[in-house]
Short mmCIF file of C-alpha atoms and ligand atoms in Angstrom, two decimals:
data_model
loop_
_atom_site.label_atom_id
_atom_site.label_comp_id
_atom_site.label_asym_id
_atom_site.label_seq_id
_atom_site.Cartn_x
_atom_site.Cartn_y
_atom_site.Cartn_z
CA MET A 1 -12.76 16.85 12.79
CA LYS A 2 -12.41 14.71 9.72
CA ILE A 3 -10.53 11.37 10.59
CA LEU A 4 -8.98 8.53 8.64
CA LEU A 5 -9.02 5.30 9.94
CA VAL A 6 -6.44 2.94 8.25
CA GLY A 7 -6.77 -0.95 8.32
CA SER A 8 -9.70 -3.55 7.43
CA GLY A 9 -10.30 -5.82 10.17
CA GLY A 10 -12.68 -6.37 12.89
CA ARG A 11 -10.35 -4.01 15.24
CA GLU A 12 -10.82 -1.34 12.73
CA HIS A 13 -14.80 -1.60 12.61
CA ALA A 14 -14.69 -1.70 16.54
CA LEU A 15 -12.48 1.51 16.45
CA ALA A 16 -14.99 2.99 13.54
CA TRP A 17 -17.56 2.19 15.67
CA LYS A 18 -16.22 3.74 18.92
CA LEU A 19 -14.90 6.98 16.75
CA LYS A 20 -18.23 7.77 15.47
CA GLN A 21 -19.97 8.12 18.70
CA SER A 22 -17.46 10.89 19.42
CA PRO A 23 -19.22 14.48 19.54
CA SER A 24 -16.44 15.83 17.81
CA CYS A 25 -15.85 13.13 15.15
CA GLY A 26 -17.01 14.65 11.60
CA THR A 27 -16.31 12.77 8.59
CA LEU A 28 -14.76 9.32 9.39
CA TYR A 29 -12.56 7.87 6.44
CA CYS A 30 -11.36 4.43 6.24
CA ALA A 31 -8.93 2.91 3.92
CA PRO A 32 -9.62 0.16 2.86
CA GLY A 33 -12.25 -0.71 5.27
CA ASN A 34 -14.85 -3.58 4.77
CA ALA A 35 -18.36 -4.25 4.25
CA GLY A 36 -19.18 -3.38 7.84
CA ILE A 37 -17.17 0.07 8.06
CA ALA A 38 -18.67 0.81 4.98
CA GLU A 39 -21.97 1.49 6.65
CA ILE A 40 -20.76 4.02 9.32
CA ALA A 41 -17.65 5.25 7.35
CA GLN A 42 -16.76 6.68 3.68
CA ILE A 43 -14.58 4.24 2.15
CA VAL A 44 -11.34 5.21 0.67
CA ASP A 45 -10.07 2.76 -1.75
CA ILE A 46 -6.06 2.71 -0.77
CA ARG A 47 -4.27 -0.38 0.76
CA ALA A 48 -3.00 0.24 4.55
CA GLU A 49 0.42 -0.47 3.03
CA ASP A 50 0.48 2.19 0.48
CA VAL A 51 1.81 4.55 2.74
CA GLU A 52 2.24 7.46 -0.25
CA ALA A 53 -1.29 7.32 -1.44
CA LEU A 54 -2.31 7.58 2.25
CA CYS A 55 -0.38 10.59 3.09
CA THR A 56 -1.34 12.37 -0.38
CA PHE A 57 -5.14 11.15 0.68
CA ALA A 58 -4.70 13.08 4.02
CA LYS A 59 -3.09 16.22 2.59
CA ASN A 60 -5.75 16.88 -0.05
CA ASN A 61 -8.39 15.84 2.14
CA ALA A 62 -7.39 18.40 5.33
CA ILE A 63 -7.59 15.20 7.68
CA ASP A 64 -7.26 16.41 11.22
CA LEU A 65 -6.41 12.91 12.84
CA VAL A 66 -5.25 9.78 11.06
CA VAL A 67 -5.64 6.44 13.30
CA VAL A 68 -3.47 3.46 12.30
CA GLY A 69 -4.86 0.03 13.08
CA PRO A 70 -2.20 -2.26 12.09
CA GLU A 71 1.50 -2.60 12.41
CA GLY A 72 2.53 -2.88 8.92
CA PRO A 73 1.85 0.48 7.77
CA LEU A 74 3.70 1.89 10.92
CA VAL A 75 6.80 -0.25 10.57
CA ALA A 76 6.70 0.97 7.21
CA GLY A 77 7.26 4.30 8.23
CA LEU A 78 3.56 5.82 7.59
CA ALA A 79 3.43 7.57 11.31
CA ASP A 80 6.69 9.41 10.40
CA ARG A 81 5.40 10.92 6.95
CA LEU A 82 2.31 11.93 8.36
CA ARG A 83 4.16 13.76 10.88
CA GLU A 84 6.46 15.12 8.27
CA ALA A 85 3.55 16.59 6.61
CA GLY A 86 2.22 18.09 9.82
CA ILE A 87 -0.79 15.49 10.09
CA SER A 88 -1.63 14.46 13.43
CA VAL A 89 -1.16 10.86 13.39
CA PHE A 90 -2.04 8.31 16.34
CA GLY A 91 0.44 5.28 16.06
CA PRO A 92 4.22 5.31 16.65
CA GLN A 93 6.76 6.46 14.43
CA ALA A 94 8.92 3.51 12.63
CA ASN A 95 11.86 3.69 15.06
CA ALA A 96 9.24 3.19 17.94
CA ALA A 97 7.19 0.69 16.04
CA GLN A 98 10.27 -1.65 16.42
CA ILE A 99 9.33 -2.44 19.42
CA GLU A 100 7.14 -4.83 17.68
CA GLY A 101 8.71 -5.21 14.28
CA SER A 102 12.09 -6.46 15.86
CA LYS A 103 11.57 -9.04 18.69
CA GLY A 104 15.73 -8.56 19.31
CA PHE A 105 15.14 -4.79 19.50
CA MET A 106 12.21 -5.44 22.01
CA LYS A 107 14.31 -8.13 24.15
CA ASP A 108 17.25 -5.72 24.19
CA LEU A 109 15.11 -2.99 25.78
CA CYS A 110 14.02 -5.38 28.15
CA ALA A 111 17.25 -6.16 28.99
CA LYS A 112 18.64 -2.66 29.35
CA TYR A 113 15.87 -1.18 31.30
CA GLY A 114 15.24 -3.99 33.62
CA ILE A 115 11.81 -5.18 32.32
CA PRO A 116 11.15 -8.93 33.43
CA THR A 117 10.99 -11.14 30.42
CA ALA A 118 12.30 -14.82 29.30
CA ALA A 119 16.10 -15.04 29.33
CA TYR A 120 17.22 -14.99 25.63
CA GLY A 121 19.89 -14.76 23.12
CA ARG A 122 19.78 -13.06 19.66
CA PHE A 123 21.43 -14.33 16.66
CA SER A 124 21.92 -14.28 13.04
CA ASP A 125 25.01 -16.87 13.05
CA LEU A 126 23.56 -20.20 12.99
CA SER A 127 26.61 -21.88 14.94
CA LYS A 128 26.30 -19.34 17.66
CA ALA A 129 22.64 -20.01 17.81
CA GLU A 130 23.17 -23.98 18.01
CA ALA A 131 25.69 -23.22 21.08
CA PHE A 132 23.55 -21.25 23.13
CA ILE A 133 20.69 -23.90 22.49
CA GLU A 134 22.86 -26.49 23.40
CA THR A 135 23.14 -24.70 26.95
CA MET A 136 19.47 -24.20 27.56
CA LYS A 137 16.98 -27.10 29.27
CA GLY A 138 13.45 -27.79 28.79
CA SER A 139 11.20 -26.22 26.13
CA ILE A 140 12.44 -23.67 24.21
CA VAL A 141 10.99 -20.82 21.90
CA VAL A 142 12.60 -19.65 18.62
CA LYS A 143 11.21 -16.56 17.22
CA ALA A 144 11.79 -14.97 13.91
CA ASP A 145 13.04 -11.58 14.74
CA GLY A 146 10.98 -9.29 12.09
CA LEU A 147 6.74 -9.44 11.49
CA ALA A 148 5.84 -13.02 10.37
CA ALA A 149 2.11 -12.63 10.58
CA GLY A 150 1.80 -14.07 13.84
CA LYS A 151 3.59 -17.25 12.60
CA GLY A 152 7.32 -16.44 13.44
CA VAL A 153 7.22 -17.93 16.70
CA ILE A 154 8.01 -21.71 17.13
CA ILE A 155 7.49 -23.24 20.73
CA CYS A 156 10.05 -26.33 20.97
CA ALA A 157 9.54 -29.46 22.98
CA ASP A 158 13.44 -29.72 23.57
CA ARG A 159 16.88 -29.10 21.92
CA THR A 160 16.45 -30.93 19.05
CA GLU A 161 13.52 -29.16 17.79
CA ALA A 162 14.98 -26.07 18.80
CA LEU A 163 18.08 -26.42 16.67
CA GLU A 164 15.67 -27.72 13.66
CA ALA A 165 13.73 -24.14 14.17
CA ALA A 166 16.87 -21.98 14.28
CA ARG A 167 18.17 -23.94 11.35
CA ASP A 168 14.78 -23.44 9.21
CA MET A 169 14.76 -19.73 10.02
CA LEU A 170 18.62 -18.82 9.60
CA GLU A 171 19.92 -21.44 6.78
CA GLY A 172 16.10 -22.50 5.31
CA HIS A 173 14.60 -19.16 5.20
CA ALA A 174 11.69 -19.75 6.30
CA PHE A 175 10.28 -16.77 7.10
CA GLY A 176 12.53 -14.91 4.26
CA ALA A 177 14.34 -11.65 5.88
CA ALA A 178 12.16 -11.51 8.81
CA GLY A 179 14.08 -14.79 9.97
CA ALA A 180 17.67 -13.53 9.14
CA GLU A 181 17.83 -12.61 12.80
CA ILE A 182 16.40 -14.94 15.28
CA VAL A 183 15.49 -14.60 19.22
CA VAL A 184 16.17 -17.96 21.19
CA GLU A 185 14.46 -17.75 24.28
CA GLU A 186 13.60 -19.46 27.97
CA PHE A 187 9.97 -21.14 27.67
CA LEU A 188 7.82 -19.43 30.30
CA GLU A 189 4.96 -21.15 32.26
CA GLY A 190 1.96 -19.30 33.24
CA GLU A 191 -1.33 -17.95 32.19
CA GLU A 192 -1.19 -15.40 29.21
CA ALA A 193 -2.94 -12.26 29.20
CA SER A 194 -2.98 -8.99 27.18
CA TYR A 195 -2.70 -5.11 28.70
CA PHE A 196 -2.96 -2.03 26.89
CA ALA A 197 -2.07 1.44 27.73
CA LEU A 198 -1.99 4.46 25.53
CA SER A 199 1.12 6.99 25.75
CA ASP A 200 1.80 10.35 24.04
CA GLY A 201 5.84 9.44 23.75
CA ARG A 202 5.84 10.52 27.87
CA THR A 203 2.58 10.49 30.01
CA ILE A 204 0.66 6.81 30.00
CA VAL A 205 -3.15 6.26 30.45
CA PRO A 206 -3.66 2.60 31.18
CA LEU A 207 -6.38 1.12 29.52
CA ALA A 208 -7.45 -2.19 30.22
CA SER A 209 -6.59 -6.04 30.42
CA ALA A 210 -8.03 -8.85 27.77
CA GLN A 211 -7.33 -12.51 27.17
CA ASP A 212 -7.16 -13.94 23.49
CA HIS A 213 -7.75 -17.42 22.13
CA LYS A 214 -5.36 -18.06 19.59
CA ARG A 215 -5.27 -21.42 18.82
CA VAL A 216 -7.71 -22.66 16.45
CA GLY A 217 -9.45 -25.58 18.00
CA ASP A 218 -11.80 -25.61 21.18
CA GLY A 219 -10.10 -26.36 24.41
CA ASP A 220 -6.75 -24.43 22.78
CA THR A 221 -6.13 -26.93 20.51
CA GLY A 222 -4.86 -26.91 16.80
CA PRO A 223 -2.41 -24.30 14.95
CA ASN A 224 -2.10 -21.19 16.09
CA THR A 225 -4.27 -18.33 14.52
CA GLY A 226 -4.63 -14.25 14.82
CA GLY A 227 -6.99 -14.66 17.59
CA MET A 228 -10.51 -17.05 17.24
CA GLY A 229 -11.80 -14.53 20.34
CA ALA A 230 -11.28 -12.78 23.28
CA TYR A 231 -12.74 -11.23 26.52
CA SER A 232 -12.08 -8.21 28.59
CA PRO A 233 -10.68 -8.23 31.36
CA ALA A 234 -8.72 -11.04 31.89
CA HIS A 235 -10.40 -13.26 34.59
CA PHE A 236 -7.50 -13.14 37.00
CA MET A 237 -6.57 -9.40 36.85
CA THR A 238 -6.57 -7.56 39.88
CA GLU A 239 -6.05 -4.22 40.96
CA GLU A 240 -2.71 -5.04 42.39
CA LEU A 241 -1.63 -7.12 39.47
CA GLU A 242 -2.23 -4.19 37.36
CA ARG A 243 -0.29 -1.90 39.45
CA ILE A 244 2.99 -4.48 38.85
CA ILE A 245 2.17 -4.68 35.27
CA LEU A 246 2.12 -0.72 35.07
CA THR A 247 5.47 -0.38 37.02
CA THR A 248 7.15 -3.08 36.10
CA ILE A 249 6.60 -3.30 32.31
CA ILE A 250 4.66 -0.37 30.82
CA GLU A 251 6.53 2.45 32.31
CA PRO A 252 9.97 1.18 32.30
CA THR A 253 8.99 0.82 28.39
CA ILE A 254 8.13 4.19 28.05
CA LYS A 255 10.46 5.86 29.73
CA GLY A 256 13.16 3.52 27.91
CA MET A 257 12.09 4.20 24.78
CA GLU A 258 12.08 7.75 25.12
CA ALA A 259 15.63 7.36 26.65
CA GLU A 260 16.49 5.69 23.27
CA GLY A 261 15.48 8.49 21.19
CA CYS A 262 12.22 6.61 19.73
CA PRO A 263 9.35 7.89 21.79
CA PHE A 264 6.21 5.59 21.87
CA THR A 265 2.93 7.27 20.45
CA GLY A 266 0.10 5.19 20.58
CA VAL A 267 -1.33 1.92 21.96
CA LEU A 268 1.23 -0.31 23.68
CA PHE A 269 -0.14 -3.68 23.60
CA ALA A 270 1.58 -6.09 26.22
CA GLY A 271 1.79 -9.72 25.73
CA LEU A 272 2.46 -11.02 29.17
CA MET A 273 2.66 -14.53 31.04
CA VAL A 274 1.76 -14.03 34.49
CA LYS A 275 2.60 -16.97 37.48
CA ASP A 276 2.05 -16.50 40.60
CA GLY A 277 1.04 -12.78 40.64
CA VAL A 278 4.23 -11.92 38.59
CA PRO A 279 4.19 -10.69 35.08
CA LYS A 280 6.66 -11.31 32.81
CA LEU A 281 6.69 -9.63 29.12
CA LEU A 282 6.25 -12.22 26.17
CA GLU A 283 6.12 -9.45 23.49
CA HIS A 284 4.93 -6.00 22.80
CA ASN A 285 2.83 -4.78 19.92
CA ALA A 286 2.79 -1.44 18.67
CA ARG A 287 -1.03 -1.27 17.89
CA PHE A 288 -4.53 -2.86 19.42
CA GLY A 289 -4.96 -6.72 19.41
CA ASP A 290 -7.62 -8.00 16.87
CA PRO A 291 -10.02 -9.46 18.63
CA GLU A 292 -9.12 -7.66 22.08
CA CYS A 293 -9.99 -3.97 20.81
CA GLN A 294 -13.24 -5.38 20.02
CA THR A 295 -13.96 -6.26 23.84
CA LEU A 296 -12.24 -2.88 24.90
CA MET A 297 -14.48 -0.83 22.69
CA LEU A 298 -17.35 -2.42 24.01
CA ARG A 299 -16.36 -1.61 27.75
CA MET A 300 -15.18 1.71 27.26
CA GLU A 301 -17.05 5.05 27.82
CA GLY A 302 -15.60 8.55 26.90
CA ASP A 303 -14.65 10.21 24.01
CA LEU A 304 -12.24 8.35 22.10
CA VAL A 305 -11.68 10.92 19.14
CA LYS A 306 -10.64 13.40 22.12
CA VAL A 307 -8.03 10.87 23.53
CA LEU A 308 -6.32 9.70 20.26
CA LYS A 309 -6.13 13.32 19.20
CA ALA A 310 -4.34 14.06 22.68
CA ALA A 311 -2.19 11.13 22.39
CA ALA A 312 -1.17 11.93 18.78
CA ASP A 313 -0.40 15.97 19.96
CA GLY A 314 1.46 14.89 22.83
CA CYS A 315 -0.97 16.00 25.50
CA LEU A 316 -2.56 13.19 26.89
CA GLU A 317 -2.02 14.49 30.31
CA SER A 318 -4.94 16.96 29.80
CA VAL A 319 -7.59 14.04 29.05
CA ARG A 320 -5.98 11.63 31.76
CA ASP A 321 -9.65 10.86 33.23
CA GLU A 322 -11.76 11.13 30.22
CA ILE A 323 -11.74 7.32 29.43
CA LYS A 324 -13.77 5.36 31.81
CA TRP A 325 -14.54 1.42 31.81
CA SER A 326 -17.79 -0.59 32.32
CA PRO A 327 -17.29 -3.10 34.98
CA ASP A 328 -19.44 -5.48 32.83
CA PRO A 329 -17.01 -7.81 30.86
CA ALA A 330 -17.05 -8.29 27.19
CA LEU A 331 -16.55 -11.00 24.84
CA CYS A 332 -15.70 -11.65 21.06
CA ILE A 333 -16.20 -14.61 19.22
CA VAL A 334 -14.47 -14.68 15.75
CA MET A 335 -16.16 -16.28 13.07
CA ALA A 336 -13.68 -17.66 10.49
CA ALA A 337 -14.18 -19.29 6.70
CA LYS A 338 -13.62 -22.81 6.98
CA GLY A 339 -10.24 -23.94 6.77
CA TYR A 340 -8.83 -21.03 8.45
CA PRO A 341 -5.72 -20.59 9.37
CA GLY A 342 -4.95 -22.81 6.34
CA ASP A 343 -6.67 -22.55 2.66
CA TYR A 344 -10.33 -21.46 2.62
CA LYS A 345 -12.85 -20.49 0.27
CA LYS A 346 -13.50 -17.14 -0.56
CA ARG A 347 -17.01 -15.05 -1.58
CA THR A 348 -19.23 -17.37 0.49
CA PRO A 349 -22.79 -15.98 1.29
CA ILE A 350 -23.33 -14.66 4.72
CA SER A 351 -26.93 -13.70 5.81
CA GLY A 352 -29.10 -13.59 9.02
CA ARG A 353 -29.04 -10.94 12.01
CA LEU A 354 -25.78 -9.06 11.54
CA SER A 355 -27.28 -6.19 13.26
CA GLY A 356 -29.94 -4.83 15.80
CA GLY A 357 -29.49 -7.87 17.90
CA PRO A 358 -30.07 -7.34 21.62
CA SER A 359 -29.00 -4.70 23.56
CA GLY A 360 -25.06 -5.14 24.37
CA VAL A 361 -24.83 -7.14 20.97
CA GLN A 362 -22.71 -5.66 18.43
CA VAL A 363 -21.37 -7.91 15.33
CA PHE A 364 -18.05 -6.33 13.82
CA HIS A 365 -17.09 -7.23 10.40
CA ALA A 366 -13.57 -8.06 9.37
CA GLY A 367 -13.00 -9.95 6.04
CA THR A 368 -16.05 -9.10 4.82
CA ALA A 369 -17.34 -7.35 1.39
CA ARG A 370 -20.42 -7.06 -0.84
CA ARG A 371 -21.30 -8.70 -4.15
CA GLU A 372 -22.23 -6.15 -7.12
CA ASP A 373 -25.89 -7.37 -6.05
CA GLY A 374 -25.38 -6.14 -2.78
CA GLN A 375 -25.02 -9.77 -1.15
CA LEU A 376 -22.64 -9.78 1.93
CA VAL A 377 -19.76 -12.19 1.27
CA ALA A 378 -16.64 -13.69 3.00
CA GLN A 379 -13.67 -12.18 2.05
CA GLY A 380 -10.67 -13.37 4.34
CA GLY A 381 -9.70 -15.74 7.25
CA ARG A 382 -11.32 -14.05 10.01
CA VAL A 383 -14.74 -12.72 8.77
CA LEU A 384 -17.15 -11.38 11.71
CA GLY A 385 -16.32 -10.71 15.14
CA VAL A 386 -19.47 -11.26 17.15
CA CYS A 387 -19.48 -9.57 20.67
CA ALA A 388 -21.62 -9.16 23.58
CA ARG A 389 -21.29 -7.32 26.69
CA ALA A 390 -23.28 -8.29 30.03
CA ALA A 391 -23.20 -8.14 34.01
CA ASP A 392 -21.16 -11.24 33.87
CA LEU A 393 -19.24 -13.04 31.59
CA GLU A 394 -21.21 -16.06 31.48
CA THR A 395 -24.17 -14.03 30.22
CA ALA A 396 -22.23 -12.05 28.04
CA GLN A 397 -20.87 -15.56 26.46
CA LYS A 398 -24.29 -16.71 26.18
CA LYS A 399 -25.69 -13.62 24.48
CA ALA A 400 -22.53 -13.80 21.91
CA TYR A 401 -23.66 -17.50 21.06
CA GLU A 402 -27.25 -16.61 20.75
CA ALA A 403 -26.07 -13.92 18.31
CA VAL A 404 -23.64 -16.75 16.70
CA ASP A 405 -26.38 -18.91 15.92
CA ALA A 406 -28.52 -15.89 14.40
CA ILE A 407 -26.18 -15.60 11.43
CA ASP A 408 -26.49 -17.91 8.23
CA TRP A 409 -22.71 -18.62 7.13
CA PRO A 410 -22.66 -22.38 6.25
CA GLU A 411 -19.20 -22.08 5.16
CA GLY A 412 -18.16 -20.39 8.86
CA PHE A 413 -17.09 -21.71 11.85
CA CYS A 414 -15.96 -20.86 15.30
CA ARG A 415 -14.71 -21.80 18.68
CA ARG A 416 -17.56 -22.83 20.77
CA ASP A 417 -15.69 -22.25 24.37
CA ILE A 418 -14.56 -18.63 24.06
CA GLY A 419 -14.07 -17.48 27.70
CA TRP A 420 -13.67 -21.04 28.95
CA ARG A 421 -10.76 -20.25 31.24
CA ALA A 422 -12.59 -17.47 33.05
CA VAL A 423 -16.09 -19.43 33.54
CA LYS A 424 -14.00 -22.45 34.68
CA ALA A 425 -12.24 -20.29 37.19
CA LYS A 426 -15.61 -18.45 38.15
CA ARG A 427 -16.62 -22.20 39.09
CA GLY A 428 -13.52 -22.72 41.10
CA GLU A 429 -12.40 -25.36 38.67
CA ALA A 430 -8.79 -25.79 37.39
CA ALA A 431 -7.96 -24.48 34.01
P1 AMP B 501 4.28 -13.82 20.67
O1 AMP B 501 4.22 -13.44 19.01
O2 AMP B 501 5.94 -13.48 20.70
O3 AMP B 501 3.41 -13.37 21.44
O4 AMP B 501 3.88 -15.62 20.60
C1 AMP B 501 2.83 -15.97 20.47
C2 AMP B 501 2.56 -17.18 21.21
O5 AMP B 501 3.77 -17.66 21.65
C3 AMP B 501 2.33 -16.22 22.63
O6 AMP B 501 1.09 -15.79 22.66
C4 AMP B 501 2.35 -17.56 23.62
O7 AMP B 501 1.51 -18.11 23.93
C5 AMP B 501 3.67 -18.21 22.92
N1 AMP B 501 5.28 -17.81 23.26
C6 AMP B 501 5.93 -16.88 22.94
N2 AMP B 501 7.14 -16.65 23.86
C7 AMP B 501 6.87 -17.56 24.87
C8 AMP B 501 7.74 -17.80 25.95
N3 AMP B 501 8.97 -17.47 26.32
N4 AMP B 501 6.98 -18.98 26.42
C9 AMP B 501 6.11 -19.65 26.52
N5 AMP B 501 5.41 -19.26 25.33
C10 AMP B 501 5.72 -18.05 24.47
N1 LIG B 502 -4.95 -10.97 18.92
C1 LIG B 502 -3.54 -11.18 18.76
C2 LIG B 502 -2.76 -9.69 17.99
O1 LIG B 502 -3.73 -9.21 17.60
O2 LIG B 502 -1.52 -9.69 17.88
#
């Protein structure tokens, strides 16, 4: 099969690495990719957002399957355009990608189909938002409705802060069009986890759980980022909790989307808050998480091409038992450019051991490129995902940090505590 993978992050490098292991993977193209992906796939110089050019490339090169990594092109209708052209695509159509592209849409779906989530209101009118906020107690969360590169969620300590956040979005246009409508919701307490499941619009194949580290600093301090590290499975995941997530959140979502006339094909990524064994939905995403995906790919056994193609073609049921999971946990440490998530330098050189480490260790590239002389350089905020799999999480953590220390990149940094909640829980300490 000729496959086109769309995207350029660590998630896409991990997907490329796993797709390449499949017996049915012929030529693997990636648009636009990065320096790590270039070592295992043929790079296509088209941006992930350029829907038109991607469709033309897929048609001209008789692509059998397109796998879309990021949400942007999905919300912009890449999957619709490819399907119209008769090309198999793994990823939801625009009306289904709204589940991530519009927080209001996602919340209304929850309300209509009884999916547990934080109590909320949806507003484009400031005075109505203000009146709603005045009725709330404690911490309040104000969210821009549309895609805001992970920055559109403001956790407010009280009503005063919430009123300010609502005004910034609705009147101050803090997030442009993405914040022209907002969701105001109750603050949920508990422990966060991500859960992933595949769907072809009707059939569901559960994947696995993971836990992300969103803050930039050790001990979960400092500003939010796209994710500074992850591990899979989430340390508090049990068969029973997984069953509850599937029956109360994933199944009603997939059924609801079908009933709404926007069946969801692709990977559903549920961001959850779990308290006393009860999961509530924080958000749905229409794609794999980054860096969660890196940890899932390290643990996944089976033919990924076969499964993604079946999901794309509406016959997921036929490959229900294809994917197995290693019981061994996997962990990913993100190395970022100093200054991230604020301003940072580009094109700083990276050397040291980027491949060929001990078994179970894998370095996935995110924002990397090659200089003309072949030198590897940093090209973005999040630059490398240093991953390890081992019999237990502490060993995986140790192996991954040893691999980080074998990389020579003076302008980079990483958190030194990825996996800390799981390690503490295992030692019986409170997080
Ligand atoms: P989201 O983009 O919706 O996942 O929000 C980003 C982060 O904000 C989440 O990972 C949570 O840590 C936090 N968050 C979002 N909504 C809530 C909520 N209702 N209660 C508590 N934390 C929240
Ligand atoms: N790591 C969080 C995300 O991919 O949205």
